[in-house]
Amino acid sequence: MECIIKGLSINYEAVGSGKPVLLLHGYGVDHRLMVGCMEPIFKQRSGYKRIYMDLPGMGRSEGAEWIRNSDIMLDIISELIDRVIPNEKFILAGESYGGLLARGLVYRMAERIDGLFLLCPEIVTNNEDRDVPEHTVLCRDETLLQELDPTEAEWFSAINVVLERNVWERYRNEILPGLASGDRVFLDNVLNKDYVFSFDCDSLKEKFNKPALFLMGRQDSCAGYRNAWNILDNYPRATFAILDRAGHNLQIEQAYLMNALVNEWLDRIDEFSGQNSS
């Protein structure tokens, strides 16, 4: 689907009907990352309208030189929300950079958000200031790596910690297409220069007292896991889980555990919403 916002064509997919769920992917990929990890969960649950957005300059959404920081990115997301689910409360999920943007939405409109899921969230925007472990590989299928061309093997090995066939197949189908389809000029030369917020999205006026879920990889050398602990007190109803055998693509490397924890988070939202509607 297409939504014209500030003159830009913004792509999103809406799946199902019911309670709106907005899902935001990370930097440089596209909505297929979130579809790949969340649809298997929602296909087993009824009553949710999933909105998978391509962020500007990524996937099939247009970028522009005037999108120079995350404030503007957040303005575009907020307008999409007002167009697609006007005046409705919704559930929010964000992965990596999408986790930063999700916290920006909590800062702006917490009253409309009934639950928050942060998957390998970007907490600190400056790479040099992130407290991250060194990249390590825990499992390696040498036969698979020899089958891949050198570029594929290099990309696959650079961020993943489980180099096995099932991980590669999902990485190839859910992540590589987004990396290939983005506007690289925009991503590398415009937004990447200054994509921090002009405000501290973690200085909330009130704690977010609704069900939340933090999922981090113990071997995530991109966003890490230690910095996330510093904002946990903002979320009194949060489950905070650091999973071994998982890097920045935790949703693939630890799919079974993620599915279980996301289902439990959705159950908590149902319980919370029921208690507050009676």
Coordinates of C-alpha atoms in Angstrom, one line a residue:
M1 CA 0.0 0.0 0.0
E2 CA 1.1 3.6 -0.6
C3 CA 0.6 6.7 1.6
I4 CA 1.8 10.1 0.4
I5 CA 3.3 12.0 3.3
K6 CA 5.0 15.3 2.8
G7 CA 5.2 14.6 -0.9
L8 CA 6.9 11.2 -0.4
S9 CA 5.6 7.8 -1.4
I10 CA 5.7 5.7 1.8
N11 CA 5.1 2.0 1.5
Y12 CA 3.4 -0.2 4.1
E13 CA 1.6 -3.5 4.3
A14 CA -1.5 -4.0 6.4
V15 CA -2.3 -7.6 7.3
G16 CA -5.4 -8.8 9.2
S17 CA -8.0 -6.9 11.2
G18 CA -8.5 -5.9 14.8
K19 CA -6.1 -4.2 17.2
P20 CA -3.5 -2.2 15.3
V21 CA 0.1 -3.2 15.6
L22 CA 2.8 -0.9 14.2
L23 CA 6.1 -2.7 13.4
L24 CA 9.2 -0.7 12.6
H25 CA 12.3 -2.3 11.1
G26 CA 15.9 -1.3 11.6
Y27 CA 18.3 0.9 9.6
G28 CA 19.0 -0.1 5.9
V29 CA 16.6 -3.1 5.8
D30 CA 12.9 -3.1 5.1
H31 CA 9.5 -4.3 6.3
R32 CA 10.3 -7.9 5.3
L33 CA 12.5 -8.3 8.4
M34 CA 9.5 -7.7 10.7
V35 CA 7.1 -9.7 8.5
G36 CA 9.5 -12.7 8.7
C37 CA 9.7 -12.8 12.5
M38 CA 6.2 -11.5 13.5
E39 CA 3.8 -13.1 11.0
P40 CA 4.4 -16.7 12.2
I41 CA 3.3 -15.4 15.7
F42 CA 0.2 -13.4 14.5
K43 CA -1.0 -16.2 12.2
Q44 CA -1.6 -18.2 15.4
R45 CA -3.5 -15.3 17.0
S46 CA -6.7 -13.5 15.7
G47 CA -7.7 -10.0 16.2
Y48 CA -4.7 -8.0 15.1
K49 CA -4.2 -5.5 12.2
R50 CA -0.4 -5.6 11.5
I51 CA 1.1 -2.5 9.9
Y52 CA 4.5 -3.2 8.4
M53 CA 6.1 0.1 7.3
D54 CA 9.1 0.7 5.0
L55 CA 10.9 3.6 6.6
P56 CA 11.8 6.5 4.3
G57 CA 14.6 5.7 2.0
M58 CA 14.3 2.0 2.7
G59 CA 12.4 -0.8 0.9
R60 CA 9.8 0.8 -1.4
S61 CA 9.6 4.1 0.5
E62 CA 11.1 7.2 -0.9
G63 CA 13.9 9.2 0.8
A64 CA 14.7 12.9 0.5
E65 CA 17.6 15.2 1.3
W66 CA 15.4 17.1 3.8
I67 CA 15.1 14.0 6.0
R68 CA 18.3 14.8 7.9
N69 CA 17.5 13.5 11.4
S70 CA 15.3 11.2 13.4
D71 CA 13.0 14.0 14.4
I72 CA 11.8 14.3 10.8
M73 CA 11.7 10.5 10.4
L74 CA 9.5 10.4 13.5
D75 CA 7.2 13.1 12.0
I76 CA 6.6 11.0 9.0
I77 CA 5.9 7.9 11.1
S78 CA 3.5 9.9 13.3
E79 CA 1.6 11.2 10.2
L80 CA 1.3 7.6 8.9
I81 CA -0.2 6.6 12.2
D82 CA -2.7 9.4 12.0
R83 CA -3.6 8.5 8.4
V84 CA -3.8 4.7 8.8
I85 CA -5.1 4.3 12.3
P86 CA -6.5 7.8 13.3
N87 CA -7.5 8.2 16.9
E88 CA -6.8 4.5 17.7
K89 CA -4.7 3.0 20.3
F90 CA -2.1 0.5 19.0
I91 CA 0.7 -1.9 20.0
L92 CA 4.2 -1.0 19.0
A93 CA 7.3 -3.0 18.0
G94 CA 10.7 -1.7 16.9
E95 CA 13.8 -3.5 15.8
S96 CA 17.3 -1.9 16.1
Y97 CA 16.9 1.6 14.7
G98 CA 13.2 1.0 14.8
G99 CA 13.6 0.5 18.5
L100 CA 15.0 4.1 18.8
L101 CA 12.1 5.4 16.7
A102 CA 9.6 3.4 18.8
R103 CA 10.9 5.0 22.0
G104 CA 10.5 8.4 20.2
L105 CA 6.8 7.5 19.7
V106 CA 6.5 6.5 23.4
Y107 CA 7.9 10.0 24.3
R108 CA 5.4 11.7 22.0
M109 CA 2.2 9.6 22.4
A110 CA 2.5 7.1 25.2
E111 CA -1.2 7.4 25.9
R112 CA -2.0 5.8 22.5
I113 CA 0.4 2.9 22.9
D114 CA -0.9 -0.2 24.7
G115 CA 2.3 -2.2 24.6
L116 CA 5.9 -2.0 23.5
F117 CA 8.4 -4.6 22.1
L118 CA 12.0 -3.6 21.6
L119 CA 14.0 -6.1 19.6
C120 CA 17.8 -5.6 19.7
P121 CA 17.1 -1.9 20.2
E122 CA 19.5 0.8 19.4
I123 CA 19.9 2.7 22.7
V124 CA 23.0 4.8 22.0
T125 CA 23.2 6.3 18.5
N126 CA 26.9 7.0 18.4
N127 CA 28.7 3.8 17.6
E128 CA 31.8 4.7 19.6
D129 CA 29.7 5.2 22.7
R130 CA 27.9 1.8 22.6
D131 CA 28.9 -0.8 25.1
V132 CA 29.0 -3.9 22.9
P133 CA 30.8 -7.2 22.9
E134 CA 33.3 -8.2 20.3
H135 CA 31.8 -10.1 17.3
T136 CA 32.0 -13.8 17.8
V137 CA 30.8 -16.8 15.9
L138 CA 29.4 -19.7 18.0
C139 CA 28.2 -22.1 15.3
R140 CA 29.6 -22.5 11.8
D141 CA 28.5 -24.7 8.9
E142 CA 31.7 -24.8 6.7
T143 CA 29.9 -26.6 3.9
L144 CA 27.3 -23.9 3.7
L145 CA 29.9 -21.1 3.7
Q146 CA 31.8 -22.8 0.9
E147 CA 28.6 -22.8 -1.2
L148 CA 28.1 -19.1 -0.8
D149 CA 29.8 -16.6 -3.0
P150 CA 32.5 -14.5 -1.2
T151 CA 30.4 -11.4 -0.8
E152 CA 27.4 -13.4 0.6
A153 CA 29.7 -15.2 3.0
E154 CA 31.3 -12.0 4.2
W155 CA 28.0 -10.2 4.8
F156 CA 26.5 -13.3 6.5
S157 CA 29.5 -13.8 8.8
A158 CA 29.9 -10.1 9.7
I159 CA 26.9 -9.8 11.9
N160 CA 25.5 -13.3 12.6
V161 CA 26.8 -15.6 15.3
V162 CA 25.0 -18.7 14.1
L163 CA 26.2 -19.5 10.6
E164 CA 23.9 -22.4 9.8
R165 CA 21.7 -23.1 6.8
N166 CA 18.3 -22.3 8.4
V167 CA 19.7 -18.9 9.6
W168 CA 21.2 -18.2 6.1
E169 CA 17.9 -19.0 4.3
R170 CA 16.0 -16.5 6.5
Y171 CA 18.8 -13.9 6.3
R172 CA 18.7 -14.3 2.5
N173 CA 14.9 -13.9 2.3
E174 CA 14.2 -11.4 5.0
I175 CA 17.3 -9.2 5.3
L176 CA 19.3 -9.1 2.1
P177 CA 16.4 -7.9 -0.1
G178 CA 16.0 -4.9 2.1
L179 CA 19.7 -4.1 2.1
A180 CA 19.7 -4.3 -1.7
S181 CA 16.6 -2.2 -2.3
G182 CA 17.3 0.9 -0.1
D183 CA 18.4 4.3 -1.3
R184 CA 22.1 4.0 -0.5
V185 CA 22.8 7.7 -1.3
F186 CA 20.2 8.8 1.2
L187 CA 21.2 6.2 3.8
D188 CA 24.9 6.7 3.5
N189 CA 25.2 10.5 2.8
V190 CA 22.1 12.1 4.3
L191 CA 20.4 10.4 7.2
N192 CA 23.5 8.6 8.4
K193 CA 25.3 11.9 9.1
D194 CA 23.0 12.9 11.9
Y195 CA 20.2 10.6 12.8
V196 CA 20.0 11.3 16.5
F197 CA 16.9 12.9 18.1
S198 CA 17.1 16.6 19.1
F199 CA 15.5 15.4 22.4
D200 CA 16.2 12.6 24.9
C201 CA 13.6 10.1 24.1
D202 CA 14.3 8.2 27.3
S203 CA 13.6 11.2 29.6
L204 CA 9.9 10.4 29.9
K205 CA 7.5 12.6 31.7
E206 CA 5.9 9.5 33.2
K207 CA 7.0 5.9 33.3
F208 CA 5.5 3.6 30.6
N209 CA 3.3 1.5 32.8
K210 CA 2.1 -0.9 30.2
P211 CA 3.4 -4.4 29.1
A212 CA 6.7 -4.2 27.5
L213 CA 9.3 -6.6 26.2
F214 CA 13.1 -6.1 25.7
L215 CA 14.9 -8.8 23.8
M216 CA 18.7 -8.5 23.3
G217 CA 21.3 -10.9 22.0
R218 CA 24.2 -11.7 24.4
Q219 CA 26.5 -11.7 21.4
D220 CA 25.0 -8.6 19.7
S221 CA 28.1 -6.7 18.5
C222 CA 26.0 -4.0 16.8
A223 CA 23.6 -2.7 19.4
G224 CA 24.8 -4.7 22.4
Y225 CA 22.7 -5.3 25.5
R226 CA 24.3 -3.4 28.4
N227 CA 23.1 0.0 27.4
A228 CA 19.4 -1.1 27.4
W229 CA 19.6 -1.8 31.2
N230 CA 20.0 1.9 31.8
I231 CA 16.5 2.7 30.5
L232 CA 14.7 -0.3 32.1
D233 CA 13.3 1.7 35.0
N234 CA 11.2 3.7 32.5
Y235 CA 9.2 0.5 31.9
P236 CA 7.9 -1.0 35.2
R237 CA 5.9 -3.7 33.3
A238 CA 8.8 -4.9 31.1
T239 CA 10.3 -8.3 30.7
F240 CA 14.0 -7.9 30.0
A241 CA 15.7 -10.9 28.4
I242 CA 19.3 -11.3 27.1
L243 CA 19.5 -14.5 25.0
D244 CA 22.7 -16.5 24.5
R245 CA 23.5 -17.8 21.0
A246 CA 22.0 -14.6 19.5
G247 CA 23.5 -11.6 17.9
H248 CA 21.8 -8.6 16.2
N249 CA 19.6 -11.0 14.3
L250 CA 18.2 -12.6 17.4
Q251 CA 14.8 -13.1 15.7
I252 CA 16.4 -15.6 13.4
E253 CA 19.0 -17.2 15.6
Q254 CA 16.7 -17.7 18.6
A255 CA 13.3 -17.8 16.9
Y256 CA 11.7 -20.3 19.3
L257 CA 12.5 -18.3 22.4
M258 CA 11.5 -15.1 20.8
N259 CA 8.1 -16.5 19.7
A260 CA 7.4 -17.7 23.2
L261 CA 8.3 -14.4 24.8
V262 CA 6.4 -12.3 22.3
N263 CA 3.3 -14.5 22.7
E264 CA 3.5 -14.0 26.5
W265 CA 3.9 -10.2 26.0
L266 CA 0.8 -10.2 23.8
D267 CA -1.1 -12.2 26.5
R268 CA 0.0 -9.5 29.1
I269 CA -1.4 -6.8 26.8
D270 CA -4.7 -8.6 26.5
E271 CA -4.9 -9.0 30.3
F272 CA -3.9 -5.3 30.8
S273 CA -6.4 -4.0 28.3
G274 CA -9.2 -6.1 29.7
Q275 CA -8.5 -4.9 33.2
N276 CA -8.5 -1.3 32.1
S277 CA -11.7 -1.5 29.9
S278 CA -13.9 -2.9 32.7

